[in-house]
Amino acid sequence: TLETQEMWYAMDGADKVYLSNNGLDWTEQVVEYPVKAIFGKMPSYGTDSALTVVNDMGVNKFAKTVDFSTIELLNEVPKGFPVNNYTTTAIDNPLVYTAKYLIVTGGNETNGMVNNKVWVLQENEGEITHISKEPPFNVTGASLFKYDDKIYLLTAKEGKNVFYTSSNYGVVWERADSKQSLPSEFLYRKNQSVNVDNKNNIWIFGGVSESQHQIVDVWKGRINKLFVK
């Protein structure tokens, strides 16, 4: 799902899009093209739009839209780019005019192959340009989020969950220090949902265990001080 301009958007398994203004009541939105993915708000030099991938006569293309009533086709999606099970976060730095990016990692390509790269996307004169790089850690089932002017990635490593951070928009990463770690009782998981609220609290919702069981706990806290409540 994607929240933008006080409207929620969600997809089903049949390339259809649904809209809601409260997260409870949903209405199907008729769209011009089959929608394969919704990546969230794409910061731009003009009007911010939702970045999507649509199928145009058998070719997957980036596209942008404000409300899915109309869709503007852009360029073809690069080989290896994930369209399922990905994680994203947007960067729009008001102090750096050109720092307008959408970061995407994890997930699977259209052919089902696992994506091992971090993709840094930028809109440039009607085209989505990209930088892609494979980091020295696992991104499958990971979660991206912004926190304290950095990009964080929560991922699984050697039977536990760890944080990596990037201060240059997702190109170079480093392992967070020991003060930025999860408590010992935090169960190993993948595919968790992570959100940061307006009070700088981090919320971690559920996930899937190593034995492929659904985890239903909720964690709330700050870096260094995660706790259950």
Coordinates of C-alpha atoms in Angstrom, one line a residue:
T1 CA 0.0 0.0 0.0
L2 CA 1.0 3.7 -0.5
E3 CA -0.3 6.7 1.3
T4 CA 0.0 10.0 -0.6
Q5 CA -2.1 13.2 -0.6
E6 CA -4.4 11.9 2.2
M7 CA -5.3 8.9 0.0
W8 CA -4.3 5.3 0.3
Y9 CA -3.5 3.0 -2.7
A10 CA -3.3 -0.8 -2.7
M11 CA -2.9 -3.5 -5.3
D12 CA -4.3 -7.0 -5.5
G13 CA -2.9 -10.0 -7.3
A14 CA -4.6 -9.2 -10.6
D15 CA -2.8 -5.9 -11.4
K16 CA -5.7 -3.8 -10.1
V17 CA -5.5 -0.7 -7.9
Y18 CA -7.8 0.3 -5.1
L19 CA -8.2 3.7 -3.4
S20 CA -9.2 4.6 0.2
N21 CA -9.3 7.8 2.2
N22 CA -9.5 6.1 5.5
G23 CA -7.7 2.7 5.1
L24 CA -10.9 0.8 5.8
D25 CA -13.2 1.4 2.8
W26 CA -11.7 0.6 -0.6
T27 CA -12.8 1.3 -4.2
E28 CA -11.3 -0.1 -7.4
Q29 CA -9.7 2.6 -9.6
V30 CA -9.9 2.0 -13.3
V31 CA -6.4 2.4 -14.8
E32 CA -5.0 2.7 -18.3
Y33 CA -2.4 -0.1 -17.9
P34 CA -2.0 -3.2 -15.7
V35 CA -0.1 -2.0 -12.6
K36 CA 2.7 -4.3 -11.6
A37 CA 4.1 -2.3 -8.6
I38 CA 3.7 0.9 -6.6
F39 CA 6.9 2.2 -5.1
G40 CA 5.7 5.3 -3.3
K41 CA 6.2 9.0 -3.7
M42 CA 8.9 9.9 -6.2
P43 CA 10.4 13.3 -5.2
S44 CA 10.8 15.5 -8.3
Y45 CA 11.6 19.1 -9.2
G46 CA 8.0 19.6 -10.1
T47 CA 4.9 17.9 -8.7
D48 CA 5.7 14.8 -6.7
S49 CA 4.0 11.8 -8.1
A50 CA 3.6 8.1 -7.2
L51 CA 6.1 6.0 -9.1
T52 CA 4.7 2.8 -10.5
V53 CA 5.6 0.0 -12.9
V54 CA 3.0 -0.8 -15.5
N55 CA 2.8 -3.2 -18.4
D56 CA 2.6 -1.5 -21.8
M57 CA 2.0 -4.0 -24.5
G58 CA 4.2 -6.6 -22.9
V59 CA 6.9 -4.2 -21.7
N60 CA 7.3 -3.2 -18.1
K61 CA 7.8 0.6 -17.9
F62 CA 8.2 3.1 -15.1
A63 CA 5.2 5.5 -14.9
K64 CA 4.1 8.3 -12.6
T65 CA 0.7 9.3 -11.5
V66 CA -1.0 11.6 -9.0
D67 CA -4.2 9.7 -8.4
F68 CA -4.1 6.8 -10.9
S69 CA -6.9 8.4 -13.0
T70 CA -4.2 9.2 -15.5
I71 CA -0.8 7.6 -16.0
E72 CA 2.3 9.1 -17.6
L73 CA 4.5 6.5 -19.2
L74 CA 8.3 6.9 -18.7
N75 CA 11.2 4.6 -19.7
E76 CA 11.5 0.9 -19.6
V77 CA 12.4 -0.8 -16.3
P78 CA 16.1 -1.9 -16.3
K79 CA 17.0 -5.6 -16.2
G80 CA 17.2 -7.0 -12.7
F81 CA 14.9 -4.3 -11.1
P82 CA 12.5 -5.8 -8.4
V83 CA 8.8 -5.5 -8.9
N84 CA 7.6 -7.8 -6.0
N85 CA 8.4 -8.0 -2.2
Y86 CA 10.7 -4.9 -2.3
T87 CA 11.3 -2.3 0.4
T88 CA 11.6 1.5 -0.4
T89 CA 12.2 4.9 1.2
A90 CA 12.2 8.3 -0.4
I91 CA 14.8 11.1 0.1
D92 CA 14.0 14.7 -0.5
N93 CA 16.7 16.9 1.2
P94 CA 15.5 20.5 1.4
L95 CA 19.1 21.6 1.9
V96 CA 20.4 19.9 -1.3
Y97 CA 18.3 20.8 -4.4
T98 CA 19.4 17.7 -6.4
A99 CA 19.0 15.2 -3.5
K100 CA 15.6 13.8 -4.6
Y101 CA 15.8 10.0 -4.7
L102 CA 13.8 6.8 -4.2
I103 CA 15.7 3.9 -2.8
V104 CA 14.6 0.4 -3.5
T105 CA 16.1 -3.0 -2.5
G106 CA 15.2 -6.6 -1.8
G107 CA 12.4 -8.3 -3.6
N108 CA 12.2 -10.2 -6.9
E109 CA 12.5 -9.5 -10.6
T110 CA 9.6 -10.1 -13.0
N111 CA 11.0 -13.6 -13.6
G112 CA 11.1 -14.4 -9.9
M113 CA 14.9 -14.1 -9.5
V114 CA 16.0 -12.6 -6.2
N115 CA 17.3 -9.0 -6.3
N116 CA 20.5 -8.5 -4.4
K117 CA 21.1 -4.9 -5.2
V118 CA 20.3 -1.5 -3.8
W119 CA 18.7 0.8 -6.5
V120 CA 18.9 4.6 -6.2
L121 CA 16.3 6.1 -8.6
Q122 CA 16.0 9.7 -9.7
E123 CA 13.6 11.4 -12.1
N124 CA 15.5 13.3 -14.8
E125 CA 13.7 15.0 -17.7
G126 CA 10.9 12.5 -18.0
E127 CA 13.1 9.5 -17.4
I128 CA 13.9 7.4 -14.3
T129 CA 17.7 7.1 -14.1
H130 CA 19.3 4.8 -11.6
I131 CA 22.5 3.7 -9.8
S132 CA 22.5 0.1 -8.7
K133 CA 25.1 -1.6 -6.4
E134 CA 25.2 -5.0 -4.6
P135 CA 26.0 -4.3 -0.9
P136 CA 28.2 -6.8 1.1
F137 CA 25.1 -8.0 3.1
N138 CA 21.8 -9.7 2.6
V139 CA 18.8 -7.5 1.5
T140 CA 16.2 -10.3 1.1
G141 CA 13.3 -9.6 3.5
A142 CA 14.9 -6.4 4.7
S143 CA 13.2 -3.1 5.6
L144 CA 14.4 0.4 4.6
F145 CA 13.5 3.5 6.7
K146 CA 14.8 7.1 7.3
Y147 CA 16.0 8.0 10.8
D148 CA 18.1 10.8 12.2
D149 CA 19.2 12.1 8.7
K150 CA 20.3 8.6 7.7
I151 CA 18.9 5.7 5.7
Y152 CA 18.6 2.6 7.9
L153 CA 18.2 -1.0 6.7
L154 CA 17.0 -3.7 9.1
T155 CA 18.1 -7.1 7.8
A156 CA 18.9 -10.6 8.8
K157 CA 22.5 -11.8 9.4
E158 CA 23.8 -15.0 11.0
G159 CA 20.6 -15.8 12.8
K160 CA 19.8 -12.3 14.1
N161 CA 18.6 -9.0 12.9
V162 CA 21.0 -6.1 12.5
F163 CA 21.0 -2.5 11.3
Y164 CA 23.1 -1.0 8.4
T165 CA 23.2 2.7 7.7
S166 CA 23.9 5.0 4.8
S167 CA 24.6 8.7 4.9
N168 CA 25.1 9.1 1.1
Y169 CA 21.6 8.2 -0.2
G170 CA 22.1 4.4 -0.2
V171 CA 25.2 4.0 -2.3
V172 CA 27.7 3.1 0.5
W173 CA 26.6 1.3 3.7
E174 CA 28.2 0.5 7.0
R175 CA 27.2 -1.8 9.9
A176 CA 25.6 0.2 12.7
D177 CA 27.6 0.2 15.9
S178 CA 26.8 -1.9 18.9
K179 CA 24.8 0.9 20.6
Q180 CA 22.3 0.7 17.7
S181 CA 21.2 -2.9 18.1
L182 CA 18.1 -4.8 19.0
P183 CA 17.5 -6.4 22.4
S184 CA 18.3 -10.1 22.8
E185 CA 14.6 -11.1 23.1
F186 CA 13.9 -9.7 19.6
L187 CA 13.1 -12.8 17.5
Y188 CA 14.9 -13.4 14.2
R189 CA 12.7 -12.4 11.3
K190 CA 12.4 -11.2 7.7
N191 CA 9.7 -9.3 5.8
Q192 CA 8.9 -7.1 8.8
S193 CA 7.2 -3.7 8.4
V194 CA 9.0 -0.7 9.8
N195 CA 7.6 2.8 10.3
V196 CA 8.9 6.0 12.0
D197 CA 6.3 8.3 13.5
N198 CA 6.4 12.1 14.0
K199 CA 7.8 11.7 17.5
N200 CA 10.9 9.8 16.1
N201 CA 9.7 6.5 17.4
I202 CA 10.5 3.4 15.4
W203 CA 7.7 0.8 15.0
I204 CA 8.4 -2.8 13.9
F205 CA 5.5 -4.9 13.0
G206 CA 5.6 -8.7 12.7
G207 CA 7.6 -10.5 10.1
V208 CA 8.3 -14.1 9.2
S209 CA 10.4 -16.4 11.3
E210 CA 13.2 -18.6 10.0
S211 CA 10.8 -21.6 10.0
Q212 CA 8.4 -19.5 7.8
H213 CA 5.9 -18.8 10.6
Q214 CA 4.1 -15.5 10.8
I215 CA 5.3 -13.3 13.8
V216 CA 2.6 -11.1 15.2
D217 CA 4.4 -8.9 17.8
V218 CA 4.8 -5.1 17.7
W219 CA 7.9 -3.3 18.9
K220 CA 8.2 0.4 19.6
G221 CA 11.2 2.5 20.5
R222 CA 14.1 4.5 19.4
I223 CA 17.6 3.5 18.3
N224 CA 19.2 2.2 21.5
K225 CA 15.9 2.0 23.4
L226 CA 13.6 -0.5 21.7
F227 CA 10.9 -1.9 23.9
V228 CA 7.6 -3.7 23.7
K229 CA 4.4 -1.9 24.6

